[in-house]
CSV table of C-alpha atoms in Angstrom, one decimal:
chain,number,residue,atom,x,y,z
A,136,GLY,CA,5.5,-8.6,-15.5
A,137,GLY,CA,5.8,-7.0,-12.0
A,138,ASP,CA,2.5,-5.2,-12.5
A,139,VAL,CA,0.6,-8.4,-13.0
A,140,VAL,CA,2.2,-10.1,-9.9
A,141,GLY,CA,1.5,-7.0,-7.8
A,142,ALA,CA,-2.1,-6.8,-9.0
A,143,ASP,CA,-2.5,-10.5,-8.0
A,144,VAL,CA,-1.0,-9.8,-4.6
A,145,PHE,CA,-3.3,-6.8,-4.1
A,146,ALA,CA,-6.4,-8.8,-5.3
A,147,SER,CA,-5.6,-11.7,-2.9
A,148,ASN,CA,-4.8,-9.6,0.2
A,149,SER,CA,-6.0,-6.0,0.0
A,150,THR,CA,-9.3,-5.5,-1.7
A,151,SER,CA,-11.4,-6.1,1.4
A,152,CYS,CA,-10.0,-3.0,3.0
A,153,HIS,CA,-8.7,-0.8,0.1
A,154,SER,CA,-10.1,0.3,-3.2
A,155,THR,CA,-7.9,1.2,-6.2
A,156,ASP,CA,-9.9,4.4,-6.7
A,157,ASP,CA,-10.7,7.1,-4.2
A,158,THR,CA,-13.5,5.2,-2.5
A,159,THR,CA,-12.9,4.7,1.3
A,160,LEU,CA,-13.5,1.2,2.5
A,161,ILE,CA,-12.0,0.2,5.9
A,162,GLY,CA,-8.8,1.9,4.7
A,163,PRO,CA,-8.2,4.8,2.4
A,164,GLY,CA,-8.7,4.5,-1.4
A,165,LEU,CA,-5.3,4.1,-3.1
A,166,ALA,CA,-5.8,6.1,-6.3
A,167,GLY,CA,-2.8,8.3,-6.8
A,168,ILE,CA,-0.9,6.7,-3.9
A,169,GLY,CA,2.3,6.7,-5.8
A,170,ASP,CA,2.1,10.4,-6.2
A,171,ARG,CA,1.2,11.0,-2.5
A,172,ALA,CA,3.5,8.4,-1.0
A,173,GLY,CA,6.7,10.5,-1.3
A,174,SER,CA,5.3,13.3,0.8
A,175,GLN,CA,3.6,11.4,3.6
A,176,VAL,CA,6.6,11.0,5.9
A,177,ALA,CA,9.6,13.2,5.9
A,178,GLY,CA,12.7,11.3,4.9
A,179,LEU,CA,10.9,8.4,3.2
A,180,SER,CA,10.8,8.1,-0.6
A,181,ALA,CA,7.6,6.8,-2.2
A,182,ASP,CA,9.0,3.3,-2.4
A,183,GLU,CA,10.2,3.4,1.2
A,184,TYR,CA,6.8,4.7,2.5
A,185,LEU,CA,4.9,2.1,0.6
A,186,GLU,CA,7.1,-0.7,1.8
A,187,GLU,CA,6.9,0.5,5.4
A,188,SER,CA,3.1,0.8,5.0
A,189,ILE,CA,2.9,-2.9,4.0
A,190,ARG,CA,5.5,-4.2,6.5
A,191,GLU,CA,4.7,-2.0,9.5
A,192,PRO,CA,1.4,-0.2,8.8
A,193,GLY,CA,1.2,1.1,12.4
A,194,ALA,CA,4.3,3.2,11.9
A,195,PHE,CA,2.3,5.9,10.1
A,196,VAL,CA,-1.5,6.0,10.1
A,197,VAL,CA,-3.4,8.3,7.8
A,198,ASP,CA,-5.5,10.9,9.8
A,199,GLY,CA,-9.0,9.8,10.2
A,200,PHE,CA,-8.3,6.1,10.0
A,201,ALA,CA,-7.9,3.5,12.8
A,202,PRO,CA,-4.6,1.5,13.0
A,203,ALA,CA,-6.4,-1.6,11.8
A,204,MET,CA,-4.1,-2.8,9.0
A,205,PRO,CA,-2.2,-6.0,9.8
A,206,ALA,CA,1.5,-6.3,8.9
A,207,TRP,CA,2.1,-8.1,5.6
A,208,GLY,CA,5.8,-8.9,5.9
A,209,HIS,CA,5.0,-12.6,5.6
A,210,LEU,CA,4.3,-12.0,1.9
A,211,GLY,CA,8.0,-12.0,1.3
A,212,ASP,CA,10.3,-9.5,-0.4
A,213,ASP,CA,9.4,-10.4,-4.0
A,214,SER,CA,5.7,-10.0,-3.5
A,215,ILE,CA,6.1,-6.8,-1.5
A,216,ASP,CA,8.3,-5.3,-4.2
A,217,ALA,CA,5.8,-6.3,-6.8
A,218,LEU,CA,3.0,-4.8,-4.7
A,219,VAL,CA,4.9,-1.5,-4.3
A,220,THR,CA,5.4,-1.4,-8.1
A,221,TYR,CA,1.7,-2.1,-8.7
A,222,LEU,CA,0.5,0.6,-6.2
A,223,LYS,CA,2.6,3.2,-8.0
A,224,THR,CA,0.5,2.5,-11.2
A,225,LEU,CA,-2.8,3.5,-9.5
A,226,LYS,CA,-4.0,6.8,-10.8
């Protein structure tokens, strides 16, 4: 399913900078990101915010973090969609 694909995309690309719990690595921990994502940027839904964060991470940088994340648009639409789906499962 999409969760498995998304988990694989995350494992291959994201774990050096992001944890799936609330531990801060280089970037913020992603526990509960699906719940927070819809309120980070006015006018963006959770899905839209997560997709923008992957494609254009410099558009909104969480307070206290450097704009260090590279853009991941090269992963392609299917992988990005799967990754967004996976991120919303993190509690």
